[in-house]
Amino acid sequence: MLVAAAAAAAGCGGEGRVEPSNSHAPPTAAQALVLKEVASPAGPDSREPELTVSAGGRVILSWVEKVGDKRYALRFAALDEGGAWGEPRVVAEGENWFVNWADFPSVIELSDGSLAAHWLVRSGPGTYAYDVNVSRSSDGGKTWGSAVVPHTDGTQTEHGFVSLIPLADGRLGAVWVDGRETKDLKGGHEEEEAPLPANMQLRYAAIDADGKLSDEAVLDGRVCECCQTSAALTSEGPLVAYRDRSESEVRDIYFVRRQQGAWSGPRAVHADDWRIQGCPVNGPSVAADGRRAALAWYTEEGDSPSVKVAFSLDAGASFGAPVRVDDGDAMGRVDVVLLADGSALVCWMAGGAEGGANKVRRVSADGSLGPVAVIARTDASRASGFPRMARAGGTVHFAWTQFGKPSQVKTATADVSAFK
């Protein structure tokens, strides 16, 4: 169910924190977020949406749709000039896919106008044995080339949580969580299971139009097992955010950046010092525009579940003090977009006695907070997946999985100029 509502703005507290907003206070005319539901191109039994936007402002929605008892399809649609979704097209289909609520495919537009997509295919009988598959289309998605696997280890282990980057030279950058060092181990990596005793890595490769790999690199030798990665292209190069994993099981958010052909070392965006004996399945989100960047994440620092955002004015070389965004009952599953005035819109899922809700809040670079708005009421279970956002001009686009039997991907838009 889509909701068009906003709560009154909360006052700022110390150390970038805010007290929970008064959800019963009526919004003012200037604060209300006016949502417009857009007819979704996704059919029944669809899930795992992703929204991306090209440098030219083209908005692309992708999702996974069940097309048989064991068969799935990756489909996408682009927004037309009238604000409606075009006819959906199929990237690929398969019966041996790894389909997971938290590890979702994507479709992006590259700098030369071609499209690139990724999805996950099982590589063996193990629960978490799967490979990344990447394909490109030079005709707007009518046809797709043969899939390329960006990792060359050949192990039947986890390779997922991919972020695709449209590089300035027309190549495609891919970042993923890589489990090749766990090939001789048994056991899972969800939050209720024992953590793996070996290291999951964060890896990168560039892929050209012919599928040739280059610039392969290990970005971090020990990362959280099943948290999403996120990447954005600044004016100085790619910026990648992810959840690290220390030897003492601190799982804070880190970032790396690439400049002049070289990757920086891993650095924490903030020392939350969140220790957890297992993966929280809650990765960060980063957005960039020129030298500006915003990075949002979930933490349970001090046993207090919260969503935070930090800003950078130097293309990710440094980040300011974090600002707490949520108004209570935060579950994470964050996304962030930068707005034209330098502020950020942060989206997350909250859960309480009344179920789940996808919420958004505008945050200025100086830390001032706007009201909280509820985008949609939904179930708080894993089946509801991760809400997603993308900005084109003055419009923000939203997508989420509406829980049900069957589930369905829903979409909406909002003009955020008055939502302050």
XYZ file of C-alpha atoms in Angstrom:
420
model
C 0.000 0.000 0.000
C 1.369 3.387 -1.046
C 1.174 6.163 1.544
C 1.530 9.919 0.973
C 2.348 11.333 4.391
C 5.097 13.060 6.344
C 5.862 13.563 9.994
C 6.892 16.856 11.548
C 10.590 17.607 11.549
C 12.593 16.540 14.579
C 15.018 18.753 16.439
C 18.729 18.069 16.291
C 20.529 16.466 19.196
C 24.179 16.182 20.110
C 26.738 14.333 18.003
C 24.568 14.430 14.880
C 21.698 12.527 16.520
C 18.029 13.412 16.613
C 15.243 12.344 18.871
C 12.444 10.320 17.232
C 10.004 12.574 15.409
C 6.393 12.950 16.508
C 4.610 10.717 14.025
C 1.191 12.063 15.096
C 1.900 15.686 14.221
C 0.278 16.785 10.930
C 2.622 17.854 8.123
C 2.630 21.428 6.932
C 1.991 22.196 3.294
C 5.697 22.829 2.749
C 6.669 19.541 4.368
C 4.277 17.119 2.693
C 5.752 14.636 0.252
C 3.277 14.161 -2.572
C 3.614 10.710 -4.085
C 2.352 9.690 -7.480
C 1.980 5.981 -8.026
C 3.198 4.905 -11.451
C 1.812 1.751 -13.047
C 4.484 -0.892 -12.603
C 5.727 -2.791 -15.655
C 6.460 -5.807 -13.426
C 4.048 -8.694 -13.445
C 2.801 -10.857 -10.585
C 5.401 -12.847 -8.662
C 8.008 -10.131 -9.218
C 10.596 -9.037 -6.659
C 14.097 -7.628 -6.101
C 13.754 -4.261 -7.866
C 16.691 -2.022 -8.669
C 16.624 1.550 -9.975
C 19.507 3.176 -11.838
C 19.866 6.455 -13.700
C 22.339 7.321 -16.452
C 24.431 10.466 -16.708
C 21.869 11.713 -19.227
C 18.954 11.153 -16.853
C 17.586 7.897 -18.236
C 15.870 5.936 -15.447
C 15.938 2.134 -15.619
C 13.954 -0.259 -13.444
C 15.027 -3.906 -13.273
C 13.518 -6.801 -11.370
C 13.340 -10.585 -11.100
C 10.129 -12.301 -12.149
C 9.154 -15.925 -11.688
C 8.106 -17.481 -15.003
C 7.761 -21.146 -14.007
C 8.046 -23.475 -11.058
C 11.819 -23.104 -11.004
C 12.493 -20.565 -13.735
C 13.232 -16.868 -13.285
C 13.742 -13.941 -15.649
C 15.647 -10.682 -15.258
C 13.528 -7.967 -16.851
C 13.875 -4.217 -17.176
C 11.992 -1.171 -18.415
C 13.039 2.421 -19.074
C 11.022 5.493 -18.214
C 9.629 7.327 -21.248
C 9.325 11.095 -21.727
C 5.743 11.010 -20.478
C 6.767 9.547 -17.132
C 5.470 6.038 -17.796
C 7.443 2.820 -17.951
C 8.106 1.460 -21.411
C 7.515 -2.113 -22.458
C 9.506 -4.551 -20.318
C 12.305 -6.507 -21.970
C 14.038 -9.699 -20.918
C 17.774 -9.717 -20.237
C 18.065 -13.432 -19.432
C 16.141 -16.404 -18.036
C 17.235 -19.537 -16.209
C 16.293 -22.403 -13.950
C 19.617 -22.570 -12.136
C 19.708 -19.023 -10.823
C 20.537 -17.953 -7.305
C 17.564 -15.779 -6.336
C 17.860 -14.101 -2.961
C 15.957 -11.299 -1.231
C 19.143 -9.355 -0.463
C 21.411 -10.109 -3.446
C 19.614 -8.597 -6.424
C 20.527 -8.092 -10.117
C 20.840 -4.743 -11.896
C 20.739 -3.055 -15.299
C 22.693 0.154 -15.983
C 23.446 2.408 -18.937
C 27.117 2.936 -19.813
C 28.801 6.106 -21.041
C 28.545 5.009 -24.688
C 24.786 4.414 -24.441
C 24.995 0.642 -24.283
C 23.430 -1.326 -21.434
C 25.005 -3.736 -18.973
C 23.309 -6.182 -16.629
C 24.279 -8.714 -13.998
C 22.569 -11.691 -12.395
C 23.591 -14.742 -10.366
C 23.830 -18.351 -11.569
C 24.462 -21.418 -9.430
C 27.865 -23.024 -9.930
C 27.440 -26.134 -7.765
C 25.225 -27.979 -5.292
C 26.127 -25.849 -2.283
C 23.593 -23.314 -1.009
C 25.991 -20.428 -1.591
C 27.808 -21.704 -4.672
C 27.037 -19.196 -7.409
C 28.738 -17.004 -10.000
C 28.242 -13.464 -11.245
C 27.072 -13.271 -14.867
C 27.478 -9.988 -16.773
C 26.111 -9.177 -20.218
C 25.961 -6.122 -22.497
C 23.491 -4.872 -25.071
C 24.259 -2.366 -27.826
C 20.688 -2.107 -29.145
C 18.752 -0.825 -26.165
C 18.183 -4.228 -24.638
C 16.612 -5.963 -27.647
C 19.452 -8.471 -27.695
C 22.179 -9.331 -25.196
C 25.660 -10.736 -25.647
C 27.050 -13.890 -24.099
C 27.464 -13.713 -20.352
C 30.907 -12.971 -18.912
C 32.013 -14.114 -15.456
C 34.230 -11.362 -13.966
C 35.956 -13.696 -11.495
C 38.329 -16.345 -12.817
C 38.906 -18.548 -9.753
C 36.466 -21.270 -10.829
C 35.549 -22.206 -7.252
C 32.038 -23.298 -6.280
C 31.695 -20.545 -3.692
C 29.788 -17.338 -3.184
C 30.300 -14.511 -5.680
C 27.658 -11.828 -5.329
C 26.475 -8.518 -3.920
C 27.588 -6.819 -7.110
C 27.872 -3.119 -7.873
C 28.253 -2.124 -11.531
C 30.062 1.111 -12.398
C 29.759 2.908 -15.789
C 33.387 3.923 -16.289
C 34.186 7.125 -18.144
C 36.082 5.278 -20.896
C 33.069 3.131 -21.868
C 34.178 0.055 -19.961
C 32.149 -1.507 -17.189
C 33.509 -1.742 -13.645
C 32.263 -4.538 -11.389
C 32.696 -4.885 -7.635
C 31.597 -8.022 -5.793
C 31.966 -10.049 -2.604
C 34.165 -13.065 -3.394
C 34.304 -16.355 -1.479
C 37.127 -18.183 -3.215
C 39.070 -18.477 0.045
C 36.151 -20.372 1.634
C 36.135 -23.191 -0.924
C 37.169 -25.863 1.593
C 34.775 -24.750 4.322
C 31.283 -25.751 5.267
C 28.539 -23.690 6.840
C 26.405 -20.701 6.003
C 26.777 -17.017 6.432
C 23.353 -15.650 7.312
C 23.015 -13.710 10.519
C 21.580 -16.613 12.512
C 24.416 -18.942 11.537
C 28.021 -19.154 12.668
C 30.378 -16.833 10.759
C 32.795 -18.344 8.299
C 36.314 -18.874 9.714
C 37.986 -17.739 6.471
C 37.911 -14.457 4.637
C 35.419 -13.173 2.136
C 37.084 -10.607 -0.121
C 35.973 -7.495 -1.956
C 37.173 -7.704 -5.566
C 37.053 -5.557 -8.680
C 37.465 -6.005 -12.431
C 36.872 -3.861 -15.499
C 35.129 -5.419 -18.510
C 35.377 -4.063 -22.048
C 32.798 -4.375 -24.830
C 34.335 -7.677 -25.970
C 34.172 -9.196 -22.500
C 37.893 -8.884 -21.805
C 38.824 -8.455 -18.128
C 41.400 -5.938 -16.899
C 42.495 -4.080 -13.776
C 41.564 -7.030 -11.532
C 42.171 -6.178 -7.896
C 41.446 -7.169 -4.303
C 39.988 -4.046 -2.693
C 39.716 -5.492 0.811
C 40.908 -8.897 1.971
C 38.301 -9.406 4.705
C 34.716 -8.171 4.428
C 31.273 -9.050 5.749
C 29.941 -12.188 4.096
C 26.562 -11.102 2.758
C 26.097 -7.332 2.925
C 25.426 -5.379 -0.228
C 28.145 -3.293 -1.804
C 27.473 0.110 -3.348
C 29.381 2.198 -5.862
C 29.135 5.663 -7.378
C 31.172 7.545 -9.953
C 32.580 10.857 -8.708
C 34.327 13.402 -10.925
C 37.622 11.880 -9.759
C 36.724 8.195 -10.192
C 34.776 5.333 -8.618
C 33.855 5.357 -4.929
C 32.876 2.013 -3.355
C 31.209 1.425 0.031
C 30.816 -1.905 1.835
C 30.712 -3.533 5.279
C 34.106 -4.570 6.588
C 34.824 -7.396 9.029
C 37.694 -7.083 11.493
C 39.461 -9.879 13.334
C 37.446 -8.932 16.443
C 34.152 -9.066 14.478
C 33.655 -5.326 14.201
C 31.530 -4.856 11.073
C 31.598 -1.151 10.333
C 31.147 0.551 6.966
C 34.311 1.157 4.936
C 35.050 2.736 1.583
C 37.725 2.722 -1.112
C 38.203 5.053 -4.086
C 40.061 4.858 -7.374
C 42.136 7.753 -8.670
C 44.535 7.852 -11.611
C 44.397 4.095 -12.032
C 45.052 3.136 -8.400
C 42.782 2.091 -5.548
C 43.115 3.611 -2.096
C 43.383 1.522 1.029
C 40.202 0.698 2.988
C 39.009 3.340 5.457
C 36.066 3.493 7.860
C 33.477 6.153 7.141
C 32.861 6.281 10.912
C 33.974 4.173 13.893
C 30.622 2.731 15.003
C 32.435 -0.230 16.569
C 29.472 -2.542 15.950
C 30.482 -6.064 16.922
C 28.238 -8.869 15.705
C 28.919 -12.609 15.441
C 27.439 -13.016 11.980
C 26.440 -10.977 8.968
C 23.546 -8.512 9.473
C 22.636 -8.606 5.732
C 22.544 -4.800 5.685
C 24.916 -3.065 3.324
C 25.505 0.674 2.751
C 24.482 2.945 -0.104
C 26.586 5.682 -1.697
C 25.662 8.383 -4.214
C 27.848 10.959 -5.941
C 27.535 14.083 -8.078
C 30.816 15.631 -9.152
C 32.898 15.962 -5.989
C 29.912 15.657 -3.668
C 29.019 12.298 -2.175
C 26.660 10.933 0.474
C 26.998 7.570 2.176
C 24.150 6.015 4.202
C 24.229 2.893 6.342
C 22.618 0.907 9.157
C 24.262 0.136 12.483
C 23.404 -1.170 15.922
C 26.148 0.743 17.668
C 25.473 0.693 21.405
C 22.559 -1.728 20.882
C 20.644 1.124 19.272
C 19.440 0.266 15.731
C 19.841 3.378 13.604
C 20.329 4.707 10.079
C 23.074 7.267 9.490
C 24.375 9.357 6.622
C 27.692 11.172 6.132
C 28.697 13.681 3.441
C 31.866 14.226 1.450
C 32.813 17.379 -0.456
C 36.067 16.005 -1.882
C 34.970 12.997 -3.977
C 35.184 10.597 -1.037
C 38.643 11.549 0.199
C 37.022 12.279 3.550
C 33.579 12.222 5.156
C 32.074 14.492 7.776
C 30.476 13.459 11.055
C 27.480 11.159 10.618
C 23.891 12.301 11.116
C 21.259 9.949 12.472
C 18.312 9.856 10.075
C 15.729 7.368 11.341
C 12.855 8.092 13.740
C 12.916 4.754 15.577
C 12.290 1.057 14.829
C 14.928 1.096 12.091
C 15.674 -2.172 10.296
C 18.107 -0.769 7.743
C 17.915 -1.763 4.048
C 19.076 1.731 3.118
C 19.336 3.679 -0.100
C 20.471 7.256 -0.746
C 20.324 9.795 -3.570
C 21.891 13.257 -3.796
C 19.574 16.151 -4.625
C 20.375 19.191 -6.731
C 20.864 21.500 -3.737
C 23.500 19.252 -2.148
C 21.189 17.580 0.344
C 20.518 13.850 0.403
C 17.344 11.805 0.487
C 17.763 8.661 2.574
C 15.398 5.698 2.362
C 15.167 2.819 4.837
C 12.820 0.188 6.200
C 11.285 0.439 9.659
C 9.422 -2.286 11.505
C 7.143 -2.222 14.498
C 3.932 -3.586 15.945
C 1.989 -2.407 12.885
C 4.313 -4.103 10.413
C 6.902 -2.644 8.070
C 7.193 0.718 6.326
C 9.524 2.195 3.731
C 10.477 5.675 4.934
C 12.448 8.600 3.533
C 13.985 11.740 4.993
C 15.836 14.686 3.532
C 19.140 15.592 5.185
C 21.136 18.731 4.421
C 24.907 18.655 4.243
C 25.005 20.750 7.422
C 23.116 18.006 9.263
C 19.691 19.632 9.429
C 16.814 17.211 9.034
C 13.510 17.355 7.217
C 10.383 15.429 8.128
C 10.026 11.671 7.802
C 7.655 10.433 5.106
C 6.235 6.956 4.647
C 6.502 5.790 1.054
C 4.669 2.489 1.483
C 3.363 0.165 4.151
C 4.624 -3.348 3.642
C 5.614 -6.491 5.475
C 8.789 -6.338 7.548
C 9.926 -9.809 6.490
C 12.735 -10.632 4.080
C 10.161 -11.159 1.344
C 9.733 -7.367 1.136
C 13.351 -6.975 0.102
C 15.063 -3.596 -0.172
C 13.356 -0.328 -1.198
C 15.211 1.491 -3.983
C 15.479 5.070 -5.271
C 16.862 7.045 -8.221
C 16.811 10.780 -9.031
C 16.378 12.347 -12.453
C 16.196 16.138 -12.392
C 13.819 17.249 -9.661
C 12.000 13.919 -9.477
C 12.843 10.979 -7.249
C 11.665 7.537 -8.326
C 10.858 4.803 -5.817
C 10.548 1.029 -6.230
C 9.803 -1.695 -3.702
C 8.470 -5.218 -3.403
C 4.884 -5.225 -2.171
C 4.581 -8.345 -0.044
C 1.809 -10.771 -0.965
C 1.007 -14.068 -2.562
C 2.203 -13.337 -5.124
C 4.447 -10.360 -4.460
C 4.785 -7.545 -6.986
C 7.218 -4.720 -7.650
C 5.549 -1.316 -7.221
C 6.784 2.123 -8.303
C 6.066 5.763 -7.497
C 7.543 9.233 -8.034
C 7.730 12.443 -6.023
C 8.830 16.017 -6.572
C 11.061 16.603 -3.547
C 11.591 20.356 -4.021
C 9.104 21.242 -1.242
C 9.951 18.318 1.020
C 12.307 20.102 3.431
